[in-house]
CSV table of C-alpha atoms in Angstrom, one decimal:
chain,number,residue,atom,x,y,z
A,4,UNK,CA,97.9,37.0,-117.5
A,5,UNK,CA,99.1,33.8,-116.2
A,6,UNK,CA,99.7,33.3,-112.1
A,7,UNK,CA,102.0,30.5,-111.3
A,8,UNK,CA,103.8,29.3,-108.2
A,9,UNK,CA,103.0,29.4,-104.4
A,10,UNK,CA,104.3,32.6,-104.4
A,11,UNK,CA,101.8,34.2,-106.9
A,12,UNK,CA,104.2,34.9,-109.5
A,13,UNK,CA,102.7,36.8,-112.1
A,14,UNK,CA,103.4,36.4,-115.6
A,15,UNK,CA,102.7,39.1,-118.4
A,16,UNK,CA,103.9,40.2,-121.7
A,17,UNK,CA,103.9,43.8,-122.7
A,18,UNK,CA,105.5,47.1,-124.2
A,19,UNK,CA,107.5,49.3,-122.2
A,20,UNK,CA,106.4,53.2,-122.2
A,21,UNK,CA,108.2,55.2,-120.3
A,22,UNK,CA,111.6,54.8,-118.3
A,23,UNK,CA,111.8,56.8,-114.9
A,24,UNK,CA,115.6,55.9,-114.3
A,25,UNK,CA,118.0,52.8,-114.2
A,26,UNK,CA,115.7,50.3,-112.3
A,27,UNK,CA,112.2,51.8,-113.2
A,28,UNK,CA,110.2,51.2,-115.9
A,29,UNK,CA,106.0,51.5,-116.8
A,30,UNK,CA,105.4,48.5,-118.5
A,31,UNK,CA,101.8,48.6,-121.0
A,32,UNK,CA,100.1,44.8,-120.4
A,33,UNK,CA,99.5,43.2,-123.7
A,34,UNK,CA,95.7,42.5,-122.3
A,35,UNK,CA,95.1,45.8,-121.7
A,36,UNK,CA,94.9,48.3,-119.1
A,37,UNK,CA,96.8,50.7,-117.8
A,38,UNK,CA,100.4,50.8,-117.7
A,39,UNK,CA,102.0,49.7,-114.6
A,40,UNK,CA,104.7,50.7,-112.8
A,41,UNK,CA,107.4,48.2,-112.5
A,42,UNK,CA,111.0,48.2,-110.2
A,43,UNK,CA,113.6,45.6,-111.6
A,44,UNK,CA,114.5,42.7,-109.3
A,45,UNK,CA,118.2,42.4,-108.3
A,46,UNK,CA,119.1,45.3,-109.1
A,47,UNK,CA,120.0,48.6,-107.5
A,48,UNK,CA,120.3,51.6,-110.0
A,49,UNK,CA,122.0,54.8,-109.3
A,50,UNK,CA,119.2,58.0,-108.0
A,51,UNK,CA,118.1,60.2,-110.9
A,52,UNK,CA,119.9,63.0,-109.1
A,53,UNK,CA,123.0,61.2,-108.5
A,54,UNK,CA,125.6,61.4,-110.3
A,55,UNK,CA,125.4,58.6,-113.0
A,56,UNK,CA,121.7,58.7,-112.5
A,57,UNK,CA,120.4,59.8,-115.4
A,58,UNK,CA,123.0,57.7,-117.8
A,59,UNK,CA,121.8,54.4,-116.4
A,60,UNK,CA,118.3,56.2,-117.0
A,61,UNK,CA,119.0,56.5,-120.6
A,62,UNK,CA,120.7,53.0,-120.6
A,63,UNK,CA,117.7,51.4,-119.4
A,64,UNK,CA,115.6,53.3,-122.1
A,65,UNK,CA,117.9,52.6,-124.8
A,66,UNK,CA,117.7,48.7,-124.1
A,67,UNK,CA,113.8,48.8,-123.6
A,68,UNK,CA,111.8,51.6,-124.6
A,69,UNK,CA,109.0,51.1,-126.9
A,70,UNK,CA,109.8,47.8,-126.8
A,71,UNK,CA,107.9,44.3,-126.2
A,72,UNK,CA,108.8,42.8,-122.7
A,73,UNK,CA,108.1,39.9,-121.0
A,74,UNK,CA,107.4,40.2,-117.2
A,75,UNK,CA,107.3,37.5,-113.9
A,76,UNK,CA,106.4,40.2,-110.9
A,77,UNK,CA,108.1,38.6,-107.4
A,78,UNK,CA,106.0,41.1,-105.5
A,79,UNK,CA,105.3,44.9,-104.7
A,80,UNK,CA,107.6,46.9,-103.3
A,81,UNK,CA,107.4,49.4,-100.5
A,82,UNK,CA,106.6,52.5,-103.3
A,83,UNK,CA,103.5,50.2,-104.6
A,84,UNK,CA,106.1,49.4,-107.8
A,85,UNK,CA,106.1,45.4,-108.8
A,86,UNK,CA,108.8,43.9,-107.8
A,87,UNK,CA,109.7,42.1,-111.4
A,88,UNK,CA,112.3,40.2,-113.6
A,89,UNK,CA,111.8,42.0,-117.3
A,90,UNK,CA,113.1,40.0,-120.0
A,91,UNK,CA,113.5,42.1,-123.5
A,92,UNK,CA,114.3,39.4,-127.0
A,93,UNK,CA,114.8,36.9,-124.2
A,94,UNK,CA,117.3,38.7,-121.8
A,95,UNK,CA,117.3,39.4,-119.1
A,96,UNK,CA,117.4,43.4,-119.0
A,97,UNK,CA,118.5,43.1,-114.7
A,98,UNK,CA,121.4,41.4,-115.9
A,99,UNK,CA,122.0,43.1,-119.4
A,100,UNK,CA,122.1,46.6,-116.8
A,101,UNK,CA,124.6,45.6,-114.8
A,102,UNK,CA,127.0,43.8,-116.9
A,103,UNK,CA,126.8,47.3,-118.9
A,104,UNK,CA,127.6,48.9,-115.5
A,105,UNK,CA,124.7,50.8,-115.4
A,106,UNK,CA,123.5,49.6,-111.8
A,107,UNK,CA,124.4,47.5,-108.9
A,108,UNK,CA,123.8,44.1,-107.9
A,109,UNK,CA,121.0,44.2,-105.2
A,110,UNK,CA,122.9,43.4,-101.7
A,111,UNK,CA,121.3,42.2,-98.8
A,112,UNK,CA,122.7,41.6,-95.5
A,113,UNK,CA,125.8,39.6,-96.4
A,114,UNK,CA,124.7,38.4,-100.2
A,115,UNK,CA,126.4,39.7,-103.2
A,116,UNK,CA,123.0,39.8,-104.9
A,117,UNK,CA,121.9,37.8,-108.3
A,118,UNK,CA,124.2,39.5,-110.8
A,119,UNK,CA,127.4,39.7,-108.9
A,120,UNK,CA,129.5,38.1,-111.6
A,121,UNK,CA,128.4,40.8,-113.9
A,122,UNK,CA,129.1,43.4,-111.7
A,123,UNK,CA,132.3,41.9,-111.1
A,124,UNK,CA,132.9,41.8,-114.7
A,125,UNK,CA,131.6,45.0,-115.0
A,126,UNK,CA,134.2,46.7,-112.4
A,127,UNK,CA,137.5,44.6,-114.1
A,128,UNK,CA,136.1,46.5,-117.4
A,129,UNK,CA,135.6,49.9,-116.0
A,130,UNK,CA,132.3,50.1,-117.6
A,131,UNK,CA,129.6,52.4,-117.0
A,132,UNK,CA,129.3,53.7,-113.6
A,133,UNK,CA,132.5,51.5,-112.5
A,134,UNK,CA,134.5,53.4,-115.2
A,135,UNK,CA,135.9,55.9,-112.6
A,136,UNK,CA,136.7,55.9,-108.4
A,137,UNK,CA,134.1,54.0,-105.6
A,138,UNK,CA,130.4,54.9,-107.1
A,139,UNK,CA,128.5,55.5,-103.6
A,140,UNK,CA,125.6,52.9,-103.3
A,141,UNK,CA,122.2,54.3,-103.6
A,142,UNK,CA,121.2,53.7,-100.1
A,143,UNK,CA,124.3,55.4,-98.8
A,144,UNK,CA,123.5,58.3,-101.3
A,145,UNK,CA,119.8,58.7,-100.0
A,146,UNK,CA,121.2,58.5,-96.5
A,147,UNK,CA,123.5,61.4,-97.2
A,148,UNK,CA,121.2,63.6,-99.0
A,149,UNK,CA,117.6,62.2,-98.6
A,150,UNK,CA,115.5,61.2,-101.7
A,151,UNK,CA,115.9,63.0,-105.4
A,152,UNK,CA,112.8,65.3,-106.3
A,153,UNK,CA,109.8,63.0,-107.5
A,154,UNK,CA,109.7,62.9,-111.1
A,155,UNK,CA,106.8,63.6,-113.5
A,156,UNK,CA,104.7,60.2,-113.4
């Protein structure tokens, strides 16, 4: 593991074992240890239990399941999940997620977040979860009907 940066970035490479839905992942370190549970940065992915939820789930395992990943972790998030930018055969998977219309850009305040021209390209294209009406943000989902079941893991 390599830690760059003022901020502590952490660097790692490793294989991906098991996808909870569209922005979660449990990434296995190449070095060894246990697998850890990883959040993508910049993105916001519909709740399991929402509907859409378990397509982008299936997206996300589809582009990186069982596959070698290379991770910078940002931070932790408030669930204890690194914060982290995956990269999968030198993509990033973040943006390969929403241009696919799988998941949001991240918002904040009054910033479109990091991959708002691919969700902009991915609303033109009706792809994905943009395919039909206004998809309801996640946070405006949870605020409406509180936080999907936890799954297994």
């Amino acid at each position: 593991m390599i830690a760059t940066s003022a901020h502590s970035t952490l660097g790692y490479a490793g294989k991906v074992s098991h996808v909870s839905d569209g922005d979660t992942l449990w990434v296995a370190p190449d070095a060894g240890g246990p697998a850890r549970k990883l959040r993508l940065d910049g993105i916001d992915a519909p709740e399991i239990c929402q509907p859409h939820g378990e397509a982008s789930r299936q997206a996300l395992a589809r582009l990186a399941l069982n596959r070698r990943v290379e991770v910078r972790v940002r931070r932790q998030d408030d669930y204890g999940r690194e914060l982290a930018h995956v990269k999968v055969d030198r993509q990033d998977l973040g943006a390969l997620m929403v241009r696919e219309g799988q998941a949001w850009s991240y918002r904040w305040r009054n910033h479109p977040g990091p991959y708002a021209a691919e969700e902009a390209a991915a609303r033109q294209a009706h792809r994905g979860l943009f395919a039909a009406g206004r998809p309801e943000l996640p946070r405006d989902f949870r605020q409406r009907h509180g936080p999907c079941p936890a799954p297994g893991r």
